[in-house]
Coordinates of C-alpha atoms and ligand atoms in Angstrom, one line a residue:
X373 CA -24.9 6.3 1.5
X374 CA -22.9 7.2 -1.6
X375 CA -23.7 11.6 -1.2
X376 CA -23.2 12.9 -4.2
X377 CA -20.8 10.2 -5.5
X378 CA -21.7 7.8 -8.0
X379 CA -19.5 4.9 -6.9
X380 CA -18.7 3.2 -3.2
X381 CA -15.3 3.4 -4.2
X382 CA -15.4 7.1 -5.8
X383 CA -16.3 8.2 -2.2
X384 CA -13.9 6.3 -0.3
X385 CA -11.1 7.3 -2.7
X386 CA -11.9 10.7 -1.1
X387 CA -12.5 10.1 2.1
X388 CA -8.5 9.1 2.4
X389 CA -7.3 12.6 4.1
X390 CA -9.9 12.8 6.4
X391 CA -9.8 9.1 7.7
X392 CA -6.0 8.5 7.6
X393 CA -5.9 11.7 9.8
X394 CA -8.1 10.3 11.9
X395 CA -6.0 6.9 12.2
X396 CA -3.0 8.8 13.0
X397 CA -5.0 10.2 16.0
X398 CA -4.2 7.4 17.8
X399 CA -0.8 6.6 16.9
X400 CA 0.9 9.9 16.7
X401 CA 0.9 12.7 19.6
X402 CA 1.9 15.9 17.8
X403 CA 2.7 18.0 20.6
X404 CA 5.5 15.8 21.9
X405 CA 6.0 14.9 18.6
X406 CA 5.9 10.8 19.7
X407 CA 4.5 8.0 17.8
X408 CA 2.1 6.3 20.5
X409 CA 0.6 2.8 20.7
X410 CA -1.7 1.3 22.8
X411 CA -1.2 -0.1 26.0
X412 CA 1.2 -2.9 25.8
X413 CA 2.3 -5.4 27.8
X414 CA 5.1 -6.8 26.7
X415 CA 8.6 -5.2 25.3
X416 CA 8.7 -4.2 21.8
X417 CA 12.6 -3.8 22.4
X418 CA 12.8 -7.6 22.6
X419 CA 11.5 -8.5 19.2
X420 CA 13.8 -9.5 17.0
X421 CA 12.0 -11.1 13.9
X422 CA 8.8 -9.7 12.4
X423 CA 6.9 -12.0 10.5
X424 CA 3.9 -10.3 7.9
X425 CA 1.2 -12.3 6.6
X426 CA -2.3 -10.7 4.9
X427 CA -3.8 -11.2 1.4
X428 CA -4.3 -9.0 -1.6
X429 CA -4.0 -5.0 -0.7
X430 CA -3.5 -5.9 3.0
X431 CA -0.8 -7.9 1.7
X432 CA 1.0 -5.2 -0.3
X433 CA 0.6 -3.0 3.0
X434 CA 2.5 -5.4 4.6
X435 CA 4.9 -5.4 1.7
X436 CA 5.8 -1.1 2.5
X437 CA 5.7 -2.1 6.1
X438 CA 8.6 -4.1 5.4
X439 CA 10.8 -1.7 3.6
X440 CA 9.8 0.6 6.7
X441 CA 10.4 -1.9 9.3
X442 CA 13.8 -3.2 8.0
X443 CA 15.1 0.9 7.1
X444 CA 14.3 2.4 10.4
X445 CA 14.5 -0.4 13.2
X446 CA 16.7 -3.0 11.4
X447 CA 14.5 -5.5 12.4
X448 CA 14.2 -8.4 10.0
X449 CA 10.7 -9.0 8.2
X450 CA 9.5 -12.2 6.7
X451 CA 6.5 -11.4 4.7
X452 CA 4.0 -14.2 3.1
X453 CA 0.7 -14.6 1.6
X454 CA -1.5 -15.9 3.6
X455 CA -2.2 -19.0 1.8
X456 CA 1.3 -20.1 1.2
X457 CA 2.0 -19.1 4.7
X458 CA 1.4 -22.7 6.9
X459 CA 2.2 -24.7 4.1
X460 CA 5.9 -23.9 4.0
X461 CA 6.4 -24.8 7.5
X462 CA 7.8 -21.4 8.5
X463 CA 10.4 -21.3 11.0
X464 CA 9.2 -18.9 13.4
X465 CA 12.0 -18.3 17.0
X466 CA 10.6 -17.7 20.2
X467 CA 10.1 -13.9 21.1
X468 CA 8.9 -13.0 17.4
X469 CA 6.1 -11.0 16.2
X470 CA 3.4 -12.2 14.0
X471 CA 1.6 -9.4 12.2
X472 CA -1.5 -9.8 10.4
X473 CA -3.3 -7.3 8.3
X474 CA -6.5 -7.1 7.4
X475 CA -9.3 -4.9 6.1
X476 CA -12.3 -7.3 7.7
X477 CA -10.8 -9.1 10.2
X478 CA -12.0 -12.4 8.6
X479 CA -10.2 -13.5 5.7
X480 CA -10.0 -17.1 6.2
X481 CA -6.3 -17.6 5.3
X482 CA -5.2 -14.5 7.1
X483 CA -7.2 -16.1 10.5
X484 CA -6.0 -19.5 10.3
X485 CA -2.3 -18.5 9.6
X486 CA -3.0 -16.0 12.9
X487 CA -4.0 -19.2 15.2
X488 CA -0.9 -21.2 13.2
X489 CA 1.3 -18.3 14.9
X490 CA -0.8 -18.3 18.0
X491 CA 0.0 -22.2 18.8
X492 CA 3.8 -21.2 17.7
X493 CA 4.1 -18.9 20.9
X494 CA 4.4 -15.9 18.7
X495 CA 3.4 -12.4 19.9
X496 CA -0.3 -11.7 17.7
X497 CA -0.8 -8.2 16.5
X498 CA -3.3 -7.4 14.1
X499 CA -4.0 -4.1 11.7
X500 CA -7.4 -4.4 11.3
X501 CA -10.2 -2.3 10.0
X502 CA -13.3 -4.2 12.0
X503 CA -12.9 -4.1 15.5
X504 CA -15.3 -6.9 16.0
X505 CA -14.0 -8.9 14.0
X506 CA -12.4 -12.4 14.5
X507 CA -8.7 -11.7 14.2
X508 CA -9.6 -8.8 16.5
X509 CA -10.5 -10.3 19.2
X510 CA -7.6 -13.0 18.4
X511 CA -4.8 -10.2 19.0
X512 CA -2.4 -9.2 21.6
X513 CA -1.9 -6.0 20.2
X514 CA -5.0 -4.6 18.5
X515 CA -3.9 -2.0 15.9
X516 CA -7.1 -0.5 14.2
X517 CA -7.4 1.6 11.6
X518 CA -10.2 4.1 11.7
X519 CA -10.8 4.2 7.7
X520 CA -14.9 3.5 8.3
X521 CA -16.5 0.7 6.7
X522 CA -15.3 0.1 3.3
X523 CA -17.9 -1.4 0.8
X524 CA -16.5 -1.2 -2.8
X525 CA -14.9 -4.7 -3.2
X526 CA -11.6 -2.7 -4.3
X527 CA -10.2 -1.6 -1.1
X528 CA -8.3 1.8 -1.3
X529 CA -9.1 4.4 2.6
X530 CA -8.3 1.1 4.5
X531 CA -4.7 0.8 2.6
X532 CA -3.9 4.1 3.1
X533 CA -4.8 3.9 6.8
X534 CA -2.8 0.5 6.9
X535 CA 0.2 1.8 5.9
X536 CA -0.2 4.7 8.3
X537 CA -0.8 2.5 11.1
X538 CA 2.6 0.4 9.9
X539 CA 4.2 3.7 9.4
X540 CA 3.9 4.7 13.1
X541 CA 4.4 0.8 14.3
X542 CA 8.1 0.9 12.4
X543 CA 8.6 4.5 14.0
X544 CA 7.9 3.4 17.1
X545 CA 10.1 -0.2 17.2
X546 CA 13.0 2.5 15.7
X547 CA 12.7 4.7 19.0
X548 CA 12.3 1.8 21.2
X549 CA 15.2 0.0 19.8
X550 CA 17.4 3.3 19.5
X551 CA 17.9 3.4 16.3
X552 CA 16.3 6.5 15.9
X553 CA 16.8 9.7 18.8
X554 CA 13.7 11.6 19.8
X555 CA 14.8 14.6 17.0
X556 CA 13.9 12.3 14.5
X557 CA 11.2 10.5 16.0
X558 CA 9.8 14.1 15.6
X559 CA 10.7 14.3 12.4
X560 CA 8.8 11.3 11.0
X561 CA 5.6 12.4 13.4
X562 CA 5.9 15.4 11.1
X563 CA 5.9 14.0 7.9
X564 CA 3.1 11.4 8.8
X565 CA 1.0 14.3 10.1
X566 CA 1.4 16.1 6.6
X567 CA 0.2 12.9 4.7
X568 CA -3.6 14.1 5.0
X569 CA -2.7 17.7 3.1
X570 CA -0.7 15.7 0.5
X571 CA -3.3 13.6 -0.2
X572 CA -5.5 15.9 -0.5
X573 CA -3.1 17.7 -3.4
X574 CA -2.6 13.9 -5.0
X575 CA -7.1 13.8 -4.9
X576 CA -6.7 17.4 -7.2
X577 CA -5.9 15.7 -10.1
X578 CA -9.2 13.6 -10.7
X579 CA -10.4 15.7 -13.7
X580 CA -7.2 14.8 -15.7
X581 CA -6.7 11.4 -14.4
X582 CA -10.5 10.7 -15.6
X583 CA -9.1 12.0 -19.0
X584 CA -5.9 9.8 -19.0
X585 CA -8.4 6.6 -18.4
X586 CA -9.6 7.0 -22.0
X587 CA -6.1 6.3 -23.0
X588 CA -5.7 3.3 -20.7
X589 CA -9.3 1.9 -21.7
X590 CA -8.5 0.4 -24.8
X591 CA -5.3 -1.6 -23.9
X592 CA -5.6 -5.2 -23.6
X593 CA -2.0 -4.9 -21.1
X594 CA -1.3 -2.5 -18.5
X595 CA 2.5 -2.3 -16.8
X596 CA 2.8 -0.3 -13.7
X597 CA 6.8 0.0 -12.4
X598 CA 8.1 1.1 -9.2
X599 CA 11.2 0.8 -7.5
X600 CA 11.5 0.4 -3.3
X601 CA 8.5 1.0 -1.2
X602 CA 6.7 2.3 -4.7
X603 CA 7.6 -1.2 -5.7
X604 CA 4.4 -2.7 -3.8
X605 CA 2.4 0.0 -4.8
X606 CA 3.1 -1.0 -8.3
X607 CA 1.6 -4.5 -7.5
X608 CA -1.4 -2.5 -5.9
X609 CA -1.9 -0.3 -9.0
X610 CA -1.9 -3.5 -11.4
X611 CA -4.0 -5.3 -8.5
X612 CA -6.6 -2.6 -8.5
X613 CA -6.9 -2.3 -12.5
X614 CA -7.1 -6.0 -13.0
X615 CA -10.3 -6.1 -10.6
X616 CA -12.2 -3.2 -11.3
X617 CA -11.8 -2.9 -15.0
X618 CA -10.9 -5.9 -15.8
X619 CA -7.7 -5.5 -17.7
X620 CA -4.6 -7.8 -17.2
X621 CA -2.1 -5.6 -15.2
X622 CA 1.4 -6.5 -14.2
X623 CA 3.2 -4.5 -11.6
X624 CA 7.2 -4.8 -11.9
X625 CA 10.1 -3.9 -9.8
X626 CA 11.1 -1.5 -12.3
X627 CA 15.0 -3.1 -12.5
X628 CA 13.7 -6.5 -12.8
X629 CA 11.7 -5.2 -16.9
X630 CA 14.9 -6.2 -18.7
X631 CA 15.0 -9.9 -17.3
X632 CA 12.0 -10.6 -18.8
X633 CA 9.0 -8.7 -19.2
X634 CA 10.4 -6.3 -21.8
X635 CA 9.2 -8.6 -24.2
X636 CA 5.8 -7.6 -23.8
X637 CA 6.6 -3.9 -24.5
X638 CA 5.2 -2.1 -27.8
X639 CA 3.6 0.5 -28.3
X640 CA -0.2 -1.0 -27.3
X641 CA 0.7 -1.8 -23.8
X642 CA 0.8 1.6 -21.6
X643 CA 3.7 1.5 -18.7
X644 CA 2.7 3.4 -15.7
X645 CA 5.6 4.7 -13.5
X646 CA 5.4 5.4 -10.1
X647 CA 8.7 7.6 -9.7
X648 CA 8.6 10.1 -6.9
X649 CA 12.4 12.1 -7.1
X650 CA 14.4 11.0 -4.2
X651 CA 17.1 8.1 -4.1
X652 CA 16.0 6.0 -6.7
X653 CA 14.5 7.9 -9.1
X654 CA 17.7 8.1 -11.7
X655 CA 17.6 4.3 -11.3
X656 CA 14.1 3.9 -12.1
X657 CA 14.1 6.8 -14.8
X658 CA 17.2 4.6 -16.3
X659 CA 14.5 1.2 -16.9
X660 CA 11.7 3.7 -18.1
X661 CA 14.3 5.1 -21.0
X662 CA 14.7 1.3 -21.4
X663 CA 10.6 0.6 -21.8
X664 CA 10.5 4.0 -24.5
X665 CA 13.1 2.4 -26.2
X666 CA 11.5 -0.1 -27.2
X667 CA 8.2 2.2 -27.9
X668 CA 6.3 1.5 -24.4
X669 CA 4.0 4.5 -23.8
X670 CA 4.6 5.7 -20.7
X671 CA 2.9 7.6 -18.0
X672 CA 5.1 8.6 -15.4
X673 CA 3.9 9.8 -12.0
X674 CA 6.5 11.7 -10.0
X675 CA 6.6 15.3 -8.5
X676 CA 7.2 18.4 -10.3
X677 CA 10.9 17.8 -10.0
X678 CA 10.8 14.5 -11.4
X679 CA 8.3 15.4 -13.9
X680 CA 10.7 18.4 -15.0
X681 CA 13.9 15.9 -15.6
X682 CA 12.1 12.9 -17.2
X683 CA 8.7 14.1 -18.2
X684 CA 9.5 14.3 -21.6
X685 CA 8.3 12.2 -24.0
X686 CA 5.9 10.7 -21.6
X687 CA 2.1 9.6 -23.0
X688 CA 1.0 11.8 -20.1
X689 CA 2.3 12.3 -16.3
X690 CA 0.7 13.0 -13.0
X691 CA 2.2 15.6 -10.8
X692 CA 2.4 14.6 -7.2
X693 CA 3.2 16.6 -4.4
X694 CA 6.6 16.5 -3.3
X695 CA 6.9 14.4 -0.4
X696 CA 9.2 12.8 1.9
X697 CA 10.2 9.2 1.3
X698 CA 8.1 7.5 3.8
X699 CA 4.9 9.2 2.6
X700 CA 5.3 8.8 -0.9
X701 CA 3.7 4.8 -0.5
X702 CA 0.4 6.7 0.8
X703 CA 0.0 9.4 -1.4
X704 CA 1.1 7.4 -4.2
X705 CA -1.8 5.2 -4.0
X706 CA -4.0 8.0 -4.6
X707 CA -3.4 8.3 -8.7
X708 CA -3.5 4.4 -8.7
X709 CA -6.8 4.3 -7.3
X710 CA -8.2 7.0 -9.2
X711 CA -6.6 5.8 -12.8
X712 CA -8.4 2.2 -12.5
X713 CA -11.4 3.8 -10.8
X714 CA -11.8 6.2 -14.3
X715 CA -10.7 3.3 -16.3
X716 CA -13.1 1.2 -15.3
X717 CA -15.6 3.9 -15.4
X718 CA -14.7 4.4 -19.3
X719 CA -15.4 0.2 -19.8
X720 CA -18.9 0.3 -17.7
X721 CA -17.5 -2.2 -15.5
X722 CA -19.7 -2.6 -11.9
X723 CA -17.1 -1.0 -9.9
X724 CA -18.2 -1.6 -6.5
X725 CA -19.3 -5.5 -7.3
X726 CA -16.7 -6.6 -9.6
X727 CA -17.2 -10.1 -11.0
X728 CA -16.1 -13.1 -9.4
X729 CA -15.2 -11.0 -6.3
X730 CA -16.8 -10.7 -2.9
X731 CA -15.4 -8.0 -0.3
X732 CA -14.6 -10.8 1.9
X733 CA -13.2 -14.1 1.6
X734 CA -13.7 -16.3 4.4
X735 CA -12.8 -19.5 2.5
X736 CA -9.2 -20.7 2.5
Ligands
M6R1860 O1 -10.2 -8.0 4.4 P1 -8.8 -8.3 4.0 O2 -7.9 -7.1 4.0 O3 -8.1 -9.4 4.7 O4 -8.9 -8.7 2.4 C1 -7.8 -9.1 1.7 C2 -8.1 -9.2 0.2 O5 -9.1 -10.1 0.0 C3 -8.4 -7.8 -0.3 O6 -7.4 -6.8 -0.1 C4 -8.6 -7.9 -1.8 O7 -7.4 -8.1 -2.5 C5 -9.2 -6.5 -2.3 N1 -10.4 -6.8 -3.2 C6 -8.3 -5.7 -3.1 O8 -8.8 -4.5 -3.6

């Protein structure tokens, strides 16, 4: 049942606070202020290799997780496509874990790179949104998220959940490998239990974002740039634009424009920035001067700090909440979501059913 929403994916856009707050139920425990798994029987202290493989969004979850994983536990993360996965004859060590994420649970290349790792004697966990489904019942750890069923083909509430299941996972090998102390074990339980309320700020600026979409609508090239963890999201953004409105999209690590894809920039082909202030924001504000140089229109999406130092100039920018680095991926998503949602809308697209797509892919 769509309510009062006139797209699948419209609804499940908004649904994102309420059902990521419900994922983090299970993973987080606010009054001690611990990040909490299921029951587990085998020690997550011991794993020294994490090896990520999904396809599509799931894949780009997996990409954040990454970032996450190798930041606060200094464990190493490989991270494939599914489909490439088996066919390079990964080397995977005894004692690692083989993560797999997935909104249906039965993507075939996701499944058959799971029973690959299961024959390899590696340790199965599994992010799933269906917890029927195959690679499910497959796991040794069973991570669900709680995002409800998706149906719009573009999936959006079961990324955001993803990441804020892979959020809590890289929290908790941190504390159990003591690389983080309980004060800021805390800490991140915090900031994970704002992410509903700053999603809900990033869902407040629908109304302009479906006014920006008019400008995107017409462009035959669309460039989203992001630098770190926003890096992914980048790929997501162009991902979700390319499938729902049908526009070619690029996402960029936004240092990586000038070997290459600068050459594409004039001023038809809108650059989207995904910029929140923090660490790397100079950095990535540096290639965006590089893209207006060369007469890229630009929409930068940042907080009002970031907005207030390189907003300028800008085609038109999105003001985020501010946020703490490790949300930033989740509530980031949001205008991404919404800005091929509205573009798509503008074209007449069928934005639950795009073309050539079905919401699950259970051929390899
Ligand atoms: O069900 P899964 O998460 O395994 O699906 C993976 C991809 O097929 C999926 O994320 C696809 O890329 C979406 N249509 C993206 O919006």
């Amino acid at each position: 049942e769509k309510g009062n929403y006139r797209h699948f994916m419209q609804k499940e856009i908004f649904e994102q606070p309420t059902v990521v707050a419900q994922t983090l139920s299970s993973y987080v425990r606010p009054l001690e202020q611990k990040v909490a798994l299921p029951q587990i029987d085998f020690d997550i202290s011991a794993i020294n290799r994490v090896t990520i493989v999904a396809c599509g969004t799931s894949y780009y979850a997996g990409m954040v997780a990454k970032y996450w994983f190798e930041q606060f536990a200094r464990v190493p993360v490989d991270i494939d496509f599914a489909s490439e996965f088996r066919y390079r004859e990964p080397v995977l060590e005894k004692g690692g874990l083989a993560l797999f994420i997935s909104q249906s649970g039965e993507t075939a290349d996701t499944l058959a790179a799971l029973r690959h790792c299961k024959a390899e004697g590696q340790t199965i966990a599994v992010v799933v949104n269906v917890p029927t489904s195959s690679m499910a019942r497959e796991a040794d750890l069973l991570l669900p998220t709680h995002a409800g069923p998706e149906i719009g083909v573009a999936s959006t509430k079961a990324f955001t959940c993803q990441l804020a299941v892979l959020a809590a996972l890289a929290a908790h090998f941190a504390a159990r490998k003591g690389r983080i102390d309980a004060a800021e074990e805390a800490e991140i339980v915090r900031y994970l239990l704002e992410a509903p309320a700053c999603l809900n700020g990033a869902l407040q600026h629908d109304d302009e974002i479906a006014a920006m979409a008019h400008l995107i609508a017409p462009a035959r090239d669309v460039l989203y740039l992001g630098r770190g963890p926003d890096f992914p999201l980048a790929l997501e953004g162009a991902l979700k634009l390319k499938e729902i409105s049908y526009i070619h999209a690029e996402g960029y690590a936004a240092g990586e424009m000038k070997h290459g894809p600068i050459a594409l920039i004039d001023e038809a082909v809108p650059v989207i920035v995904l910029a929140p202030s923090g660490p790397l924001f100079e950095k990535t504000v540096s290639n965006m001067q590089e893209v207006r140089a060369r007469g890229g229109q630009i929409v930068l999406i940042s907080d009002a700090q970031g907005l207030e130092e390189a907003g300028e100039g800008c085609m038109a920018t999105i003001e985020m909440p501010k946020v703490h680095p490790l949300i930033a991926p989740l509530v980031y998503a949001v205008p991404v979501q919404l800005l091929a949602y509205h573009t798509a809308c503008v074209k007449g697209t069928d934005v639950d059913q795009p073309r050539n797509l079905a919401k699950s892919v259970t051929v390899e």
